[in-house]
mmCIF file of C-alpha atoms in Angstrom:
data_model
loop_
_atom_site.group_PDB
_atom_site.id
_atom_site.type_symbol
_atom_site.label_atom_id
_atom_site.label_comp_id
_atom_site.label_asym_id
_atom_site.label_seq_id
_atom_site.Cartn_x
_atom_site.Cartn_y
_atom_site.Cartn_z
ATOM 1 C CA MET A 1 1.325 2.057 11.222
ATOM 2 C CA SER A 2 3.455 3.145 14.046
ATOM 3 C CA ALA A 3 5.785 -0.235 13.153
ATOM 4 C CA VAL A 4 6.232 0.811 9.788
ATOM 5 C CA ALA A 5 7.477 4.319 10.967
ATOM 6 C CA ALA A 6 9.690 2.546 13.054
ATOM 7 C CA HIS A 7 11.430 0.313 10.302
ATOM 8 C CA TYR A 8 10.782 3.088 7.694
ATOM 9 C CA GLY A 9 14.639 3.167 7.120
ATOM 10 C CA ALA A 10 14.679 -0.305 5.770
ATOM 11 C CA LEU A 11 12.094 0.316 3.285
ATOM 12 C CA GLN A 12 13.915 3.451 2.212
ATOM 13 C CA LYS A 13 17.226 1.631 1.547
ATOM 14 C CA LEU A 14 14.778 -0.521 -0.945
ATOM 15 C CA GLY A 15 13.455 2.705 -2.442
ATOM 16 C CA VAL A 16 10.417 2.023 -0.946
ATOM 17 C CA GLU A 17 8.109 5.457 -0.520
ATOM 18 C CA VAL A 18 5.018 4.851 2.191
ATOM 19 C CA LEU A 19 1.736 6.365 1.697
ATOM 20 C CA SER A 20 -0.658 5.549 4.904
ATOM 21 C CA VAL A 21 -4.577 5.934 4.317
ATOM 22 C CA SER A 22 -6.984 6.422 7.007
ATOM 23 C CA VAL A 23 -10.738 8.195 7.427
ATOM 24 C CA ASP A 24 -9.474 10.236 9.948
ATOM 25 C CA SER A 25 -8.886 14.072 8.867
ATOM 26 C CA HIS A 26 -4.903 14.894 8.070
ATOM 27 C CA PHE A 27 -5.709 17.079 11.221
ATOM 28 C CA VAL A 28 -6.310 14.242 13.553
ATOM 29 C CA HIS A 29 -3.518 12.459 11.601
ATOM 30 C CA LYS A 30 -1.058 15.300 13.291
ATOM 31 C CA MET A 31 -2.730 14.926 16.539
ATOM 32 C CA TRP A 32 -2.067 11.359 16.692
ATOM 33 C CA ASN A 33 1.450 11.813 15.274
ATOM 34 C CA ASP A 34 2.100 14.773 18.030
ATOM 35 C CA ASN A 35 0.642 13.058 20.774
ATOM 36 C CA GLU A 36 1.154 9.350 20.523
ATOM 37 C CA LEU A 37 3.496 8.128 17.606
ATOM 38 C CA SER A 38 5.958 10.516 17.907
ATOM 39 C CA LYS A 39 6.372 8.889 21.591
ATOM 40 C CA MET A 40 6.856 5.637 19.896
ATOM 41 C CA VAL A 41 8.952 6.412 17.101
ATOM 42 C CA GLU A 42 12.093 9.063 17.173
ATOM 43 C CA GLY A 43 11.118 12.102 15.326
ATOM 44 C CA GLY A 44 7.647 11.030 14.610
ATOM 45 C CA VAL A 45 5.860 9.662 11.452
ATOM 46 C CA PRO A 46 8.657 9.841 8.406
ATOM 47 C CA TYR A 47 5.914 9.201 5.465
ATOM 48 C CA HIS A 48 2.595 10.809 3.986
ATOM 49 C CA MET A 49 -0.604 10.379 6.201
ATOM 50 C CA ILE A 50 -3.428 10.578 4.053
ATOM 51 C CA SER A 51 -7.027 11.744 4.928
ATOM 52 C CA ASP A 52 -9.820 9.793 3.052
ATOM 53 C CA GLN A 53 -12.491 10.888 5.106
ATOM 54 C CA ALA A 54 -15.432 10.050 2.475
ATOM 55 C CA GLY A 55 -13.581 6.525 1.661
ATOM 56 C CA ASN A 56 -13.369 6.965 -1.833
ATOM 57 C CA VAL A 57 -10.101 5.545 -1.826
ATOM 58 C CA GLY A 58 -10.687 2.898 0.369
ATOM 59 C CA ARG A 59 -13.688 1.814 -2.195
ATOM 60 C CA ALA A 60 -11.340 2.048 -5.020
ATOM 61 C CA TYR A 61 -9.261 -0.374 -3.722
ATOM 62 C CA GLY A 62 -12.034 -2.897 -2.409
ATOM 63 C CA VAL A 63 -11.214 -1.876 1.507
ATOM 64 C CA TRP A 64 -14.291 0.261 2.260
ATOM 65 C CA ASP A 65 -15.938 -1.396 5.285
ATOM 66 C CA GLU A 66 -19.584 -0.131 4.625
ATOM 67 C CA THR A 67 -21.090 -0.993 8.259
ATOM 68 C CA GLN A 68 -18.267 0.651 10.265
ATOM 69 C CA GLY A 69 -17.358 3.410 7.850
ATOM 70 C CA ILE A 70 -13.935 2.403 8.239
ATOM 71 C CA GLU A 71 -10.884 1.208 5.865
ATOM 72 C CA MET A 72 -9.781 -2.328 6.447
ATOM 73 C CA ARG A 73 -5.944 -3.158 7.060
ATOM 74 C CA GLY A 74 -5.007 -3.376 3.114
ATOM 75 C CA ARG A 75 -1.549 -3.357 2.048
ATOM 76 C CA PHE A 76 -0.510 -2.803 -1.582
ATOM 77 C CA ILE A 77 2.710 -3.422 -3.100
ATOM 78 C CA ILE A 78 3.005 -0.628 -6.373
ATOM 79 C CA ASP A 79 5.557 -0.970 -8.882
ATOM 80 C CA PRO A 80 7.517 1.906 -10.550
ATOM 81 C CA ASP A 81 4.862 1.532 -13.391
ATOM 82 C CA GLY A 82 2.004 2.368 -11.049
ATOM 83 C CA VAL A 83 0.758 -1.608 -11.761
ATOM 84 C CA ILE A 84 -0.269 -3.177 -8.083
ATOM 85 C CA GLN A 85 1.743 -6.579 -7.782
ATOM 86 C CA ALA A 86 0.756 -7.564 -4.575
ATOM 87 C CA MET A 87 -2.353 -7.113 -2.042
ATOM 88 C CA GLU A 88 -2.901 -7.710 1.746
ATOM 89 C CA VAL A 89 -6.349 -7.086 3.397
ATOM 90 C CA LEU A 90 -6.811 -7.781 6.990
ATOM 91 C CA THR A 91 -10.121 -7.211 9.408
ATOM 92 C CA ALA A 92 -9.436 -4.555 11.868
ATOM 93 C CA PRO A 93 -8.360 -6.666 14.870
ATOM 94 C CA VAL A 94 -5.118 -8.403 13.540
ATOM 95 C CA GLY A 95 -2.069 -6.200 12.639
ATOM 96 C CA ARG A 96 0.425 -7.024 9.710
ATOM 97 C CA LYS A 97 3.763 -8.101 9.818
ATOM 98 C CA LEU A 98 6.144 -5.664 8.255
ATOM 99 C CA ALA A 99 9.258 -8.340 7.265
ATOM 100 C CA GLU A 100 7.047 -10.510 4.886
ATOM 101 C CA THR A 101 5.886 -6.988 3.004
ATOM 102 C CA ILE A 102 9.653 -6.151 2.817
ATOM 103 C CA ARG A 103 10.257 -9.686 1.514
ATOM 104 C CA GLN A 104 8.196 -9.204 -0.977
ATOM 105 C CA PHE A 105 9.448 -6.174 -2.038
ATOM 106 C CA GLN A 106 12.584 -7.335 -2.607
ATOM 107 C CA ALA A 107 11.684 -10.369 -4.513
ATOM 108 C CA TYR A 108 9.499 -8.129 -7.116
ATOM 109 C CA GLN A 109 12.611 -5.844 -7.066
ATOM 110 C CA LEU A 110 14.835 -9.083 -7.902
ATOM 111 C CA VAL A 111 12.124 -10.196 -10.463
ATOM 112 C CA ARG A 112 11.986 -6.718 -12.371
ATOM 113 C CA ALA A 113 15.667 -6.594 -12.040
ATOM 114 C CA SER A 114 16.129 -9.658 -14.522
ATOM 115 C CA GLY A 115 13.296 -8.694 -16.417
ATOM 116 C CA GLY A 116 11.181 -11.600 -15.579
ATOM 117 C CA LYS A 117 13.819 -13.814 -16.287
ATOM 118 C CA GLU A 118 13.910 -15.105 -12.573
ATOM 119 C CA ALA A 119 11.343 -15.952 -10.345
ATOM 120 C CA THR A 120 11.545 -16.443 -6.487
ATOM 121 C CA PRO A 121 10.252 -19.639 -5.304
ATOM 122 C CA ALA A 122 8.194 -20.383 -1.901
ATOM 123 C CA GLY A 123 9.885 -18.825 1.141
ATOM 124 C CA TRP A 124 12.481 -17.044 -0.748
ATOM 125 C CA GLU A 125 14.619 -14.726 1.107
ATOM 126 C CA PRO A 126 17.521 -12.428 -0.366
ATOM 127 C CA GLY A 127 20.582 -14.709 -0.918
ATOM 128 C CA LYS A 128 18.471 -17.672 -1.702
ATOM 129 C CA GLU A 129 18.710 -19.482 -5.179
ATOM 130 C CA THR A 130 15.938 -17.910 -7.379
ATOM 131 C CA LEU A 131 14.281 -20.024 -10.242
ATOM 132 C CA LYS A 132 15.208 -19.338 -14.096
ATOM 133 C CA PRO A 133 11.892 -20.403 -15.718
ATOM 134 C CA GLY A 134 12.827 -22.146 -19.136
ATOM 135 C CA PRO A 135 12.270 -25.533 -21.184
ATOM 136 C CA ASP A 136 15.308 -27.102 -18.947
ATOM 137 C CA LEU A 137 12.750 -26.418 -15.597
ATOM 138 C CA VAL A 138 10.198 -28.091 -16.674
ATOM 139 C CA GLY A 139 9.798 -31.019 -14.576
ATOM 140 C CA ASN A 140 12.860 -30.127 -12.861
ATOM 141 C CA VAL A 141 12.523 -28.081 -10.387
ATOM 142 C CA TRP A 142 12.626 -30.848 -7.709
ATOM 143 C CA LYS A 143 16.790 -30.791 -8.799
ATOM 144 C CA VAL A 144 17.196 -27.498 -7.627
ATOM 145 C CA TRP A 145 14.186 -26.582 -5.042
ATOM 146 C CA ASN A 146 12.142 -28.924 -1.991
ATOM 147 C CA PRO A 147 10.019 -27.688 0.470
ATOM 148 C CA SER A 148 12.665 -27.947 2.929
ATOM 149 C CA MET A 149 14.474 -25.066 1.884
ATOM 150 C CA GLU A 150 11.815 -22.835 2.203
ATOM 151 C CA MET B 1 4.972 19.334 -2.517
ATOM 152 C CA GLU B 2 3.421 22.418 -1.980
ATOM 153 C CA GLU B 3 1.823 23.617 1.117
ATOM 154 C CA GLN B 4 -2.177 23.526 1.022
ATOM 155 C CA PRO B 5 -4.547 26.398 2.324
ATOM 156 C CA GLN B 6 -6.717 25.023 5.023
ATOM 157 C CA GLY B 7 -9.853 26.156 5.134
ATOM 158 C CA CYS B 8 -13.219 24.896 7.158
ATOM 159 C CA ALA B 9 -14.697 22.294 4.249
ATOM 160 C CA ARG B 10 -14.602 18.803 5.058
ATOM 161 C CA VAL B 11 -11.875 17.781 2.417
ATOM 162 C CA SER B 12 -11.463 13.914 1.468
ATOM 163 C CA GLY B 13 -9.602 11.900 -0.886
ATOM 164 C CA SER B 14 -10.981 11.308 -4.391
ATOM 165 C CA VAL B 15 -10.452 9.019 -7.090
ATOM 166 C CA ILE B 16 -9.143 10.310 -10.488
ATOM 167 C CA ASP B 17 -11.104 8.534 -12.869
ATOM 168 C CA ALA B 18 -9.621 6.674 -15.606
ATOM 169 C CA PRO B 19 -11.602 3.592 -16.039
ATOM 170 C CA PRO B 20 -9.510 0.561 -16.503
ATOM 171 C CA GLN B 21 -9.762 -0.709 -19.989
ATOM 172 C CA ASP B 22 -10.142 -4.335 -18.825
ATOM 173 C CA ALA B 23 -13.123 -3.016 -16.755
ATOM 174 C CA PRO B 24 -16.120 -5.611 -16.189
ATOM 175 C CA PRO B 25 -18.876 -5.190 -18.296
ATOM 176 C CA GLN B 26 -21.806 -3.477 -16.389
ATOM 177 C CA SER B 27 -24.189 -6.320 -15.521
ATOM 178 C CA GLY B 28 -27.305 -4.417 -15.952
ATOM 179 C CA PRO B 29 -28.894 -1.540 -13.862
ATOM 180 C CA THR B 30 -28.296 -3.302 -10.581
ATOM 181 C CA THR B 31 -24.689 -2.689 -10.318
ATOM 182 C CA THR B 32 -23.752 -0.715 -7.310
ATOM 183 C CA HIS B 33 -21.949 2.441 -8.005
ATOM 184 C CA GLU B 34 -19.568 1.368 -5.051
ATOM 185 C CA ALA B 35 -19.017 -2.521 -7.217
ATOM 186 C CA SER B 36 -18.353 -0.529 -10.506
ATOM 187 C CA LYS B 37 -15.729 1.700 -8.373
ATOM 188 C CA MET B 38 -13.646 -1.119 -7.280
ATOM 189 C CA THR B 39 -10.620 -1.309 -9.371
ATOM 190 C CA ALA B 40 -8.104 -2.724 -7.622
ATOM 191 C CA ARG B 41 -6.712 -5.878 -8.891
ATOM 192 C CA VAL B 42 -2.994 -7.815 -8.968
ATOM 193 C CA GLY B 43 -1.305 -7.168 -12.210
ATOM 194 C CA GLN B 44 -3.444 -4.118 -12.981
ATOM 195 C CA LYS B 45 -2.959 -0.463 -12.919
ATOM 196 C CA ALA B 46 -3.484 0.758 -9.253
ATOM 197 C CA PRO B 47 -6.172 3.501 -9.186
ATOM 198 C CA ASP B 48 -5.008 6.840 -9.107
ATOM 199 C CA PHE B 49 -6.233 9.275 -6.202
ATOM 200 C CA SER B 50 -5.463 12.815 -4.735
ATOM 201 C CA ALA B 51 -6.339 13.374 -0.797
ATOM 202 C CA PRO B 52 -4.991 15.614 1.470
ATOM 203 C CA ALA B 53 -2.242 14.597 4.029
ATOM 204 C CA TYR B 54 -0.460 15.314 6.913
ATOM 205 C CA TYR B 55 3.811 15.486 6.614
ATOM 206 C CA GLN B 56 6.099 15.980 9.207
ATOM 207 C CA GLY B 57 4.519 19.014 10.473
ATOM 208 C CA GLY B 58 2.440 20.167 7.529
ATOM 209 C CA PHE B 59 -0.724 19.960 5.084
ATOM 210 C CA THR B 60 -0.209 18.890 2.173
ATOM 211 C CA ASN B 61 -1.616 16.949 -1.113
ATOM 212 C CA VAL B 62 -0.835 13.490 -2.283
ATOM 213 C CA LYS B 63 -1.112 12.415 -5.913
ATOM 214 C CA LEU B 64 -0.311 8.869 -6.632
ATOM 215 C CA SER B 65 0.569 9.118 -10.292
ATOM 216 C CA ASP B 66 3.254 11.663 -8.887
ATOM 217 C CA TYR B 67 4.973 8.468 -7.626
ATOM 218 C CA LEU B 68 5.246 6.874 -10.962
ATOM 219 C CA GLY B 69 8.972 5.754 -11.023
ATOM 220 C CA LYS B 70 8.780 4.692 -7.725
ATOM 221 C CA TRP B 71 8.199 1.491 -5.907
ATOM 222 C CA VAL B 72 5.216 2.229 -3.442
ATOM 223 C CA MET B 73 3.577 0.549 -0.011
ATOM 224 C CA LEU B 74 -0.137 2.008 0.045
ATOM 225 C CA CYS B 75 -1.608 0.758 3.327
ATOM 226 C CA PHE B 76 -5.123 1.616 5.018
ATOM 227 C CA TYR B 77 -5.644 1.112 8.309
ATOM 228 C CA PRO B 78 -9.060 1.325 10.350
ATOM 229 C CA GLY B 79 -8.304 4.493 12.462
ATOM 230 C CA ASP B 80 -5.913 7.049 14.081
ATOM 231 C CA PHE B 81 -5.468 6.256 17.966
ATOM 232 C CA THR B 82 -6.727 2.771 17.665
ATOM 233 C CA PHE B 83 -4.920 -0.122 19.399
ATOM 234 C CA VAL B 84 -3.478 -2.711 16.677
#
């Protein structure tokens, strides 16, 4: 989560609000921020650190691990309508890659701004070609996109 | 968001019940409570919840539905003071 705190500016530029959740109490969140995270990240954690000690929120999102009593690394992209557009869930020992989350936010924001008229092909990044699905594109994706462009 | 009074009760997050219209039909009495509560799916409304939080030196309460109109990155992780 310190990686998210360190790159919070990039998320803020995209208008993204961050909410972190674990089964620790909000008092422990404060201790973690004060004694460790604030030493990794200038100014400490800039987002809300939510406490879900009973795992109720984690259960609703399918990340609750009954045997360990913890929540797995679940990351959800929620759009302004409150709809989940993307999710990624990892078990505890492997960390996330924030750059991919930022790329997905950029892609979903582009699609939303286009009113659904544009889609982003595999490996899309800002500045690269998008796809405009329609009758003309059927069977013709090869003309505008190929895997080497990923 | 306003400061919350801090008692000694063990407060936790709770889901705000609004069963999704497309909830799968109950498959009989063997369906567990947990399974029926798991509602997060892509393309569907995010389950709303209310929970205590630490935010920049203070304690507050977060309700997901207060963030309607904004993009939200909701991140779960195994625990504070863990190593990854």
